[in-house]
Amino acid sequence: MDIGVISMRYARALLKSAADNKLEAKVYQDMMTLANSFIEVPALRQTIDNPMLSKEKKEALLVVATGEVPSNLTKSFLQLVLKEDRENMIQFMANSYITLYRKQNNIIRGKLTTAAKVSSETEKKMRQLVESKTNGIVEFETEVNPGIVGGFILEYDTFRMDASVKSKLNTILTQLKK
């Protein structure tokens, strides 16, 4: 069966169970931490996929990978996944849960890239701008990239506004070459 179909089924079941127990936000944080753990520690994927490692050790690893104190529902979910021998899909399940939760709660990811660090007030204004345009909650991240020289790049949903000095210079260069 398809990994995407299976992971989505597990994620939907987890979201429904979390909603029934009013733990959607906590499980969301657990799944975010788990997904990030797979990104930050590539060896975690290989270790979880190792058939020689016992289920108990895999469970202990996954519990640690979900953060300091995962919810009991998250722990039960991990146990179920291990019991059903679906641990090779746990990363996809976590990402599917994150996607479903964001869709259900109208959460949009936004990113502001600047040449220098911006104040929290500026970041707050940009977040409010995006929230007013999307009528949703924005998970905002900022990045400093001196390579853009100046200005900013604002990205959210499928929208990208590039007001960087680098892009302006590239535009001028392209026009001069013609």
Coordinates of N, CA, C and O in Angstrom, one line a residue:
M1 N 0.8 -1.2 0.0 CA 0.0 0.0 0.0 C 0.9 1.3 0.0 O 2.0 1.2 0.4
D2 N 0.4 2.3 -0.5 CA 1.1 3.6 -0.6 C 1.4 4.2 0.7 O 0.6 4.3 1.6
I3 N 2.6 4.7 0.9 CA 3.1 5.3 2.1 C 2.2 6.6 2.5 O 1.9 6.8 3.6
G4 N 1.9 7.4 1.4 CA 1.1 8.6 1.7 C -0.3 8.2 2.2 O -0.8 8.9 3.1
V5 N -0.9 7.2 1.6 CA -2.3 6.8 2.1 C -2.2 6.3 3.5 O -3.0 6.7 4.3
I6 N -1.3 5.5 3.8 CA -1.2 4.9 5.1 C -0.9 6.0 6.2 O -1.5 6.1 7.2
S7 N 0.1 6.8 5.9 CA 0.5 7.9 6.8 C -0.7 8.9 7.0 O -0.9 9.3 8.2
M8 N -1.4 9.2 6.0 CA -2.6 10.1 6.1 C -3.7 9.4 7.0 O -4.3 10.1 7.8
R9 N -3.9 8.1 6.8 CA -4.9 7.5 7.7 C -4.5 7.5 9.1 O -5.4 7.8 10.0
Y10 N -3.3 7.2 9.4 CA -2.8 7.3 10.8 C -2.9 8.7 11.4 O -3.3 8.9 12.5
A11 N -2.5 9.7 10.5 CA -2.6 11.1 11.0 C -4.0 11.5 11.2 O -4.3 12.2 12.2
R12 N -4.9 11.1 10.4 CA -6.3 11.5 10.6 C -6.9 10.9 11.9 O -7.6 11.5 12.6
A13 N -6.5 9.6 12.1 CA -7.0 8.9 13.3 C -6.4 9.6 14.6 O -7.1 9.8 15.6
L14 N -5.1 10.0 14.5 CA -4.5 10.7 15.6 C -5.1 12.0 15.8 O -5.4 12.4 17.0
L15 N -5.4 12.8 14.8 CA -6.1 14.1 14.9 C -7.5 14.0 15.5 O -7.8 14.7 16.4
K16 N -8.2 13.0 15.1 CA -9.5 12.7 15.6 C -9.5 12.4 17.1 O -10.2 12.9 17.9
S17 N -8.5 11.5 17.5 CA -8.4 11.1 18.9 C -7.9 12.3 19.7 O -8.4 12.5 20.8
A18 N -7.0 13.1 19.1 CA -6.5 14.3 19.8 C -7.7 15.3 20.0 O -7.8 15.9 21.1
A19 N -8.5 15.5 19.0 CA -9.7 16.4 19.1 C -10.7 15.9 20.2 O -11.2 16.7 21.0
D20 N -10.9 14.6 20.2 CA -11.8 14.0 21.2 C -11.3 14.2 22.6 O -12.1 14.4 23.6
N21 N -10.0 14.2 22.8 CA -9.3 14.4 24.1 C -8.9 15.9 24.3 O -8.2 16.2 25.3
K22 N -9.2 16.8 23.4 CA -8.8 18.2 23.5 C -7.3 18.3 23.6 O -6.9 19.1 24.4
L23 N -6.6 17.6 22.9 CA -5.1 17.6 22.9 C -4.5 17.9 21.6 O -3.3 17.7 21.4
E24 N -5.3 18.5 20.6 CA -4.7 18.7 19.3 C -3.5 19.6 19.3 O -2.5 19.2 18.6
A25 N -3.4 20.6 20.1 CA -2.3 21.5 20.1 C -1.0 20.9 20.7 O 0.1 21.0 20.2
K26 N -1.2 20.1 21.8 CA -0.1 19.4 22.4 C 0.5 18.3 21.5 O 1.7 18.2 21.3
V27 N -0.4 17.6 20.8 CA 0.0 16.5 19.9 C 0.7 17.2 18.7 O 1.7 16.7 18.2
Y28 N 0.2 18.4 18.3 CA 0.8 19.1 17.2 C 2.3 19.5 17.5 O 3.2 19.3 16.7
Q29 N 2.5 20.0 18.8 CA 3.8 20.3 19.2 C 4.7 19.0 19.2 O 5.9 19.1 18.8
D30 N 4.1 17.9 19.7 CA 4.9 16.7 19.7 C 5.3 16.2 18.3 O 6.4 15.8 18.1
M31 N 4.4 16.3 17.4 CA 4.6 15.9 16.0 C 5.6 16.9 15.3 O 6.5 16.4 14.5
M32 N 5.5 18.2 15.6 CA 6.5 19.1 15.1 C 7.9 18.8 15.6 O 8.9 18.8 14.8
T33 N 8.0 18.5 16.9 CA 9.3 18.1 17.5 C 9.8 16.8 16.9 O 11.0 16.7 16.5
L34 N 9.0 15.8 16.7 CA 9.4 14.6 16.1 C 9.8 14.8 14.6 O 10.9 14.3 14.3
A35 N 9.1 15.5 13.9 CA 9.5 15.8 12.5 C 10.8 16.5 12.4 O 11.7 16.2 11.6
N36 N 11.0 17.5 13.3 CA 12.3 18.2 13.3 C 13.4 17.3 13.8 O 14.6 17.4 13.3
S37 N 13.2 16.4 14.7 CA 14.2 15.4 15.1 C 14.7 14.6 13.9 O 15.9 14.3 13.8
F38 N 13.8 14.1 13.1 CA 14.2 13.4 11.9 C 15.0 14.2 11.0 O 16.0 13.7 10.3
I39 N 14.8 15.5 10.9 CA 15.6 16.4 10.0 C 16.9 16.7 10.6 O 17.9 16.6 9.9
E40 N 16.9 17.0 11.9 CA 18.2 17.3 12.6 C 19.1 16.2 12.8 O 20.3 16.3 13.0
V41 N 18.6 15.0 13.0 CA 19.4 13.8 13.3 C 19.1 12.7 12.2 O 18.2 11.8 12.4
P42 N 19.7 12.8 11.1 CA 19.5 11.8 10.0 C 19.6 10.4 10.4 O 19.0 9.5 9.9
A43 N 20.5 10.1 11.4 CA 20.7 8.7 11.8 C 19.5 8.2 12.5 O 19.4 6.9 12.7
L44 N 18.6 9.0 13.0 CA 17.4 8.5 13.6 C 16.5 7.7 12.7 O 16.0 6.6 13.1
R45 N 16.4 8.1 11.4 CA 15.7 7.3 10.4 C 16.3 5.9 10.3 O 15.6 4.9 10.3
Q46 N 17.6 5.8 10.2 CA 18.3 4.5 10.0 C 18.1 3.7 11.2 O 17.9 2.5 11.1
T47 N 18.2 4.3 12.4 CA 18.1 3.5 13.6 C 16.6 3.0 13.8 O 16.5 1.8 14.2
I48 N 15.6 3.8 13.5 CA 14.3 3.3 13.6 C 14.0 2.2 12.6 O 13.2 1.3 12.9
D49 N 14.6 2.3 11.4 CA 14.3 1.3 10.4 C 15.1 0.0 10.6 O 14.9 -1.0 10.0
N50 N 16.0 0.0 11.6 CA 16.9 -1.2 11.9 C 16.0 -2.3 12.5 O 15.5 -2.2 13.6
P51 N 15.9 -3.4 11.8 CA 15.1 -4.5 12.3 C 15.7 -5.3 13.5 O 15.1 -6.0 14.2
M52 N 17.0 -5.0 13.7 CA 17.7 -5.7 14.8 C 17.4 -5.0 16.2 O 17.6 -5.6 17.2
L53 N 16.9 -3.8 16.1 CA 16.7 -3.0 17.3 C 15.3 -3.4 17.9 O 14.3 -3.5 17.1
S54 N 15.2 -3.6 19.2 CA 13.9 -4.0 19.8 C 12.9 -2.9 19.7 O 13.2 -1.7 19.7
K55 N 11.6 -3.3 19.8 CA 10.5 -2.3 19.8 C 10.6 -1.4 21.0 O 10.3 -0.2 20.9
E56 N 11.0 -1.9 22.1 CA 11.1 -1.1 23.3 C 12.2 0.0 23.2 O 11.9 1.1 23.6
K57 N 13.3 -0.4 22.5 CA 14.3 0.7 22.3 C 13.9 1.7 21.3 O 14.2 2.9 21.4
K58 N 13.2 1.2 20.3 CA 12.7 2.1 19.3 C 11.6 3.1 19.9 O 11.7 4.3 19.6
E59 N 10.8 2.5 20.7 CA 9.8 3.4 21.4 C 10.5 4.4 22.3 O 10.1 5.6 22.3
A60 N 11.5 4.0 23.0 CA 12.2 4.9 23.9 C 12.9 6.0 23.0 O 12.8 7.2 23.4
L61 N 13.5 5.7 21.9 CA 14.0 6.7 21.0 C 13.0 7.6 20.5 O 13.2 8.9 20.4
L62 N 11.9 7.1 20.0 CA 10.8 8.0 19.5 C 10.2 8.9 20.6 O 9.9 10.0 20.3
V63 N 10.1 8.4 21.8 CA 9.6 9.2 22.9 C 10.5 10.4 23.1 O 10.1 11.6 23.3
V64 N 11.8 10.1 23.1 CA 12.8 11.2 23.3 C 12.8 12.1 22.1 O 12.9 13.4 22.3
A65 N 12.6 11.6 20.9 CA 12.5 12.5 19.7 C 11.3 13.4 19.7 O 11.3 14.3 18.9
T66 N 10.3 13.0 20.5 CA 9.1 13.9 20.5 C 9.1 15.0 21.5 O 8.2 15.8 21.6
G67 N 10.2 15.1 22.2 CA 10.4 16.2 23.1 C 10.5 15.8 24.6 O 10.5 14.6 24.9
E68 N 10.5 16.8 25.4 CA 10.7 16.5 26.9 C 9.6 15.7 27.5 O 9.9 14.7 28.1
V69 N 8.4 16.1 27.3 CA 7.3 15.4 27.9 C 6.1 15.3 26.9 O 5.2 16.1 26.8
P70 N 6.2 14.2 26.1 CA 5.1 14.0 25.1 C 3.8 13.6 25.8 O 3.8 13.1 26.9
S71 N 2.7 13.9 25.2 CA 1.4 13.6 25.8 C 1.2 12.1 25.8 O 1.9 11.3 25.1
N72 N 0.4 11.6 26.7 CA 0.1 10.2 26.8 C -0.5 9.7 25.5 O -0.3 8.5 25.1
L73 N -1.3 10.5 24.8 CA -1.8 10.1 23.5 C -0.7 9.9 22.5 O -0.8 8.9 21.7
T74 N 0.3 10.8 22.5 CA 1.4 10.6 21.6 C 2.1 9.3 21.9 O 2.5 8.6 20.9
K75 N 2.3 9.0 23.1 CA 3.0 7.8 23.5 C 2.2 6.6 23.0 O 2.8 5.6 22.5
S76 N 0.9 6.6 23.3 CA 0.0 5.5 22.8 C 0.1 5.4 21.3 O 0.1 4.2 20.8
F77 N 0.1 6.5 20.6 CA 0.2 6.5 19.1 C 1.5 5.8 18.7 O 1.5 4.9 17.8
L78 N 2.6 6.2 19.3 CA 3.9 5.6 19.0 C 3.9 4.0 19.2 O 4.4 3.3 18.4
Q79 N 3.3 3.6 20.3 CA 3.2 2.2 20.7 C 2.3 1.5 19.6 O 2.7 0.4 19.2
L80 N 1.2 2.1 19.2 CA 0.4 1.5 18.1 C 1.2 1.3 16.8 O 1.1 0.3 16.2
V81 N 1.9 2.4 16.4 CA 2.7 2.3 15.2 C 3.7 1.2 15.2 O 3.9 0.5 14.3
L82 N 4.4 1.1 16.4 CA 5.4 0.0 16.5 C 4.7 -1.3 16.5 O 5.2 -2.3 15.9
K83 N 3.6 -1.5 17.2 CA 2.9 -2.7 17.2 C 2.5 -3.2 15.9 O 2.5 -4.4 15.5
E84 N 2.0 -2.3 15.0 CA 1.6 -2.6 13.7 C 2.8 -2.6 12.7 O 2.5 -2.7 11.4
D85 N 4.0 -2.5 13.1 CA 5.2 -2.6 12.3 C 5.2 -1.5 11.2 O 5.6 -1.7 10.1
R86 N 4.7 -0.3 11.6 CA 4.7 0.8 10.6 C 5.7 1.9 11.0 O 5.6 3.1 10.5
E87 N 6.7 1.6 11.8 CA 7.7 2.6 12.3 C 8.5 3.2 11.1 O 8.9 4.4 11.3
N88 N 8.6 2.5 10.0 CA 9.3 3.1 8.9 C 8.5 4.3 8.3 O 9.0 5.1 7.5
M89 N 7.3 4.5 8.7 CA 6.4 5.6 8.1 C 6.2 6.7 9.1 O 5.4 7.6 8.9
I90 N 6.7 6.6 10.3 CA 6.4 7.5 11.4 C 6.7 9.0 11.0 O 6.0 9.9 11.4
Q91 N 7.8 9.2 10.3 CA 8.1 10.5 9.9 C 7.0 11.1 9.0 O 6.6 12.3 9.1
F92 N 6.6 10.3 8.1 CA 5.5 10.7 7.2 C 4.2 11.0 7.9 O 3.4 11.9 7.6
M93 N 3.9 10.1 8.9 CA 2.7 10.3 9.8 C 2.8 11.6 10.5 O 1.8 12.3 10.6
A94 N 4.0 11.9 11.1 CA 4.1 13.2 11.8 C 3.9 14.4 10.9 O 3.1 15.3 11.2
N95 N 4.5 14.3 9.7 CA 4.3 15.4 8.7 C 2.8 15.5 8.2 O 2.3 16.6 8.0
S96 N 2.2 14.4 8.1 CA 0.8 14.4 7.7 C -0.1 15.0 8.8 O -1.0 15.8 8.5
Y97 N 0.2 14.7 10.0 CA -0.6 15.3 11.1 C -0.4 16.8 11.1 O -1.4 17.5 11.3
I98 N 0.9 17.2 11.0 CA 1.1 18.7 10.9 C 0.3 19.4 9.8 O -0.3 20.4 10.1
T99 N 0.3 18.8 8.7 CA -0.4 19.3 7.5 C -1.9 19.4 7.8 O -2.6 20.4 7.6
L100 N -2.5 18.3 8.3 CA -3.9 18.3 8.7 C -4.3 19.3 9.7 O -5.3 20.0 9.7
Y101 N -3.4 19.4 10.8 CA -3.7 20.3 11.9 C -3.7 21.8 11.3 O -4.5 22.6 11.7
R102 N -2.7 22.1 10.5 CA -2.6 23.4 10.0 C -3.8 23.7 9.1 O -4.3 24.9 9.2
K103 N -4.2 22.8 8.3 CA -5.4 23.0 7.4 C -6.6 23.2 8.3 O -7.4 24.1 8.0
Q104 N -6.8 22.4 9.3 CA -8.0 22.5 10.1 C -8.0 23.8 10.9 O -9.1 24.4 11.1
N105 N -6.9 24.3 11.3 CA -6.8 25.5 12.1 C -6.4 26.8 11.3 O -6.2 27.8 11.9
N106 N -6.4 26.7 10.0 CA -6.1 27.8 9.1 C -4.8 28.4 9.5 O -4.7 29.6 9.7
I107 N -3.8 27.6 9.6 CA -2.4 28.1 10.0 C -1.6 28.1 8.7 O -1.5 27.1 8.0
I108 N -1.0 29.3 8.5 CA -0.2 29.5 7.3 C 1.3 29.7 7.7 O 1.5 30.4 8.7
R109 N 2.2 29.1 7.0 CA 3.6 29.3 7.3 C 4.1 30.6 6.5 O 3.8 30.7 5.4
G110 N 4.8 31.4 7.3 CA 5.4 32.6 6.6 C 6.8 32.7 6.9 O 7.3 32.2 8.0
K111 N 7.6 33.4 6.1 CA 9.0 33.5 6.3 C 9.4 34.9 5.8 O 9.1 35.3 4.7
L112 N 10.2 35.5 6.6 CA 10.8 36.9 6.3 C 12.3 36.7 6.3 O 12.9 36.4 7.3
T113 N 12.9 37.0 5.1 CA 14.3 37.0 5.0 C 14.8 38.4 4.8 O 14.3 39.2 4.0
T114 N 15.8 38.8 5.7 CA 16.3 40.1 5.6 C 17.8 40.0 5.6 O 18.4 39.0 6.0
A115 N 18.5 41.2 5.3 CA 19.9 41.2 5.2 C 20.5 41.4 6.6 O 21.6 40.9 6.9
A116 N 19.8 42.0 7.5 CA 20.2 42.2 8.9 C 19.0 41.8 9.8 O 17.9 41.8 9.4
K117 N 19.3 41.5 11.1 CA 18.3 41.2 12.0 C 17.3 42.3 12.2 O 17.7 43.5 12.3
V118 N 16.0 42.0 12.2 CA 15.0 43.0 12.4 C 14.5 43.0 13.8 O 14.6 41.9 14.5
S119 N 13.9 44.0 14.2 CA 13.3 44.1 15.6 C 12.1 43.3 15.7 O 11.4 42.9 14.7
S120 N 11.7 42.9 16.9 CA 10.5 42.1 17.1 C 9.3 42.9 16.7 O 8.3 42.3 16.3
E121 N 9.3 44.2 16.8 CA 8.2 45.1 16.4 C 8.0 45.0 14.9 O 6.9 44.9 14.4
T122 N 9.1 45.0 14.1 CA 9.0 44.9 12.6 C 8.4 43.5 12.3 O 7.6 43.4 11.4
E123 N 9.0 42.5 13.0 CA 8.5 41.1 12.7 C 7.0 41.0 13.0 O 6.2 40.4 12.2
K124 N 6.6 41.6 14.1 CA 5.1 41.6 14.5 C 4.3 42.3 13.4 O 3.2 41.8 13.1
K125 N 4.7 43.4 12.9 CA 4.0 44.1 11.8 C 3.9 43.3 10.6 O 2.8 43.2 10.0
M126 N 5.0 42.6 10.2 CA 4.9 41.7 9.0 C 4.0 40.6 9.2 O 3.2 40.2 8.3
R127 N 4.0 40.0 10.4 CA 3.1 38.9 10.8 C 1.6 39.4 10.7 O 0.8 38.7 10.1
Q128 N 1.3 40.6 11.2 CA 0.0 41.1 11.1 C -0.5 41.4 9.7 O -1.6 41.2 9.4
L129 N 0.5 41.8 8.9 CA 0.2 42.1 7.5 C -0.2 40.8 6.8 O -1.2 40.7 6.1
V130 N 0.5 39.7 7.0 CA 0.2 38.4 6.4 C -1.1 37.9 6.9 O -2.0 37.4 6.2
E131 N -1.3 38.0 8.3 CA -2.6 37.5 8.9 C -3.8 38.3 8.3 O -4.8 37.7 8.1
S132 N -3.6 39.6 8.1 CA -4.8 40.4 7.5 C -5.0 40.0 6.1 O -6.2 40.0 5.6
K133 N -4.0 39.6 5.3 CA -4.2 39.2 3.9 C -4.8 37.7 3.8 O -5.5 37.4 2.9
T134 N -4.5 36.9 4.8 CA -4.8 35.5 4.7 C -6.0 35.1 5.6 O -6.6 34.0 5.4
N135 N -6.4 36.0 6.5 CA -7.5 35.6 7.5 C -7.2 34.3 8.2 O -8.0 33.5 8.4
G136 N -5.9 34.1 8.5 CA -5.5 32.9 9.2 C -4.4 33.3 10.2 O -4.0 34.4 10.4
I137 N -4.0 32.2 11.0 CA -2.9 32.4 11.9 C -1.6 32.1 11.2 O -1.5 31.2 10.4
V138 N -0.6 32.9 11.5 CA 0.7 32.7 10.7 C 1.8 32.2 11.7 O 2.0 32.8 12.7
E139 N 2.4 31.1 11.3 CA 3.6 30.6 12.0 C 4.7 31.3 11.2 O 5.0 31.0 10.1
F140 N 5.4 32.2 11.8 CA 6.3 33.1 11.2 C 7.7 32.7 11.6 O 8.0 32.5 12.8
E141 N 8.6 32.7 10.6 CA 10.0 32.5 10.9 C 10.8 33.6 10.2 O 10.4 34.0 9.1
T142 N 11.9 34.0 10.8 CA 12.7 35.0 10.2 C 14.1 34.4 10.0 O 14.5 33.5 10.7
E143 N 14.7 34.9 8.9 CA 16.0 34.4 8.5 C 16.9 35.6 8.1 O 16.4 36.5 7.5
V144 N 18.1 35.6 8.6 CA 19.1 36.7 8.2 C 20.0 36.1 7.1 O 20.6 35.0 7.3
N145 N 20.0 36.7 5.9 CA 20.8 36.3 4.8 C 21.5 37.6 4.2 O 20.9 38.3 3.4
P146 N 22.7 37.8 4.6 CA 23.4 39.0 4.2 C 23.6 39.0 2.6 O 23.8 40.1 2.1
G147 N 23.4 37.9 2.0 CA 23.5 37.8 0.5 C 22.5 38.6 -0.2 O 22.7 38.9 -1.4
I148 N 21.4 39.0 0.4 CA 20.4 39.8 -0.3 C 20.7 41.3 -0.3 O 20.0 42.1 -0.8
V149 N 21.8 41.6 0.4 CA 22.3 43.0 0.5 C 21.5 43.9 1.3 O 21.9 44.5 2.2
G150 N 20.2 44.0 1.0 CA 19.3 44.9 1.7 C 17.9 44.6 1.4 O 17.6 43.7 0.5
G151 N 16.9 45.2 2.0 CA 15.5 45.0 1.7 C 15.1 43.7 2.4 O 15.6 43.3 3.5
F152 N 14.1 43.0 1.8 CA 13.5 41.8 2.4 C 12.9 40.9 1.4 O 12.6 41.4 0.3
I153 N 12.7 39.7 1.8 CA 11.9 38.7 1.0 C 10.8 38.2 1.9 O 11.1 37.6 3.0
L154 N 9.6 38.3 1.6 CA 8.4 37.9 2.4 C 7.8 36.7 1.6 O 7.4 36.9 0.4
E155 N 7.6 35.6 2.3 CA 7.0 34.4 1.6 C 5.9 33.9 2.6 O 6.1 33.8 3.8
Y156 N 4.8 33.6 2.0 CA 3.7 32.9 2.7 C 2.8 32.2 1.7 O 2.6 32.7 0.6
D157 N 2.3 31.1 2.1 CA 1.4 30.3 1.2 C 2.1 30.1 -0.1 O 3.2 29.6 -0.2
T158 N 1.5 30.6 -1.2 CA 2.2 30.5 -2.5 C 2.7 31.9 -3.0 O 3.1 32.1 -4.1
F159 N 2.6 32.9 -2.1 CA 3.0 34.3 -2.4 C 4.4 34.5 -2.0 O 4.9 34.1 -1.0
R160 N 5.1 35.2 -2.9 CA 6.5 35.6 -2.6 C 6.7 37.1 -3.1 O 6.5 37.4 -4.2
M161 N 7.1 37.9 -2.1 CA 7.4 39.3 -2.4 C 8.9 39.5 -2.2 O 9.4 39.5 -1.1
D162 N 9.6 39.8 -3.3 CA 11.0 40.0 -3.2 C 11.3 41.5 -3.4 O 11.3 42.0 -4.5
A163 N 11.6 42.1 -2.3 CA 12.0 43.5 -2.3 C 13.4 43.7 -1.8 O 13.8 44.6 -1.1
S164 N 14.3 42.7 -2.3 CA 15.7 42.7 -1.9 C 16.5 43.5 -2.9 O 16.1 43.7 -4.1
V165 N 17.6 44.1 -2.4 CA 18.5 44.9 -3.2 C 19.1 44.0 -4.3 O 19.2 44.3 -5.5
K166 N 19.4 42.7 -3.9 CA 20.0 41.8 -4.8 C 19.1 41.5 -6.0 O 19.6 41.5 -7.2
S167 N 17.8 41.3 -5.8 CA 16.9 41.1 -7.0 C 16.8 42.3 -7.8 O 16.7 42.2 -9.1
K168 N 16.8 43.5 -7.2 CA 16.7 44.7 -8.0 C 18.0 44.9 -8.9 O 17.9 45.2 -10.0
L169 N 19.1 44.6 -8.3 CA 20.4 44.7 -9.0 C 20.4 43.7 -10.2 O 20.8 44.0 -11.3
N170 N 19.9 42.5 -9.9 CA 19.9 41.4 -11.0 C 18.9 41.8 -12.1 O 19.2 41.6 -13.3
T171 N 17.8 42.5 -11.8 CA 16.9 43.0 -12.8 C 17.5 44.0 -13.7 O 17.4 44.0 -14.9
I172 N 18.2 44.9 -13.0 CA 18.9 46.0 -13.8 C 20.0 45.4 -14.7 O 20.1 45.7 -15.8
L173 N 20.8 44.4 -14.1 CA 21.8 43.7 -14.9 C 21.2 43.0 -16.1 O 21.8 43.1 -17.2
T174 N 20.1 42.4 -15.9 CA 19.5 41.7 -17.0 C 19.0 42.6 -18.1 O 19.2 42.4 -19.3
Q175 N 18.5 43.8 -17.7 CA 18.1 44.8 -18.7 C 19.2 45.4 -19.4 O 19.2 45.7 -20.6
L176 N 20.4 45.6 -18.7 CA 21.5 46.1 -19.4 C 22.1 45.2 -20.4 O 22.7 45.6 -21.4
K177 N 22.0 43.9 -20.1 CA 22.6 42.8 -21.0 C 21.8 42.8 -22.3 O 22.3 42.4 -23.4
K178 N 20.5 43.2 -22.3 CA 19.6 43.1 -23.5 C 20.0 44.2 -24.4 O 20.3 44.6 -25.3

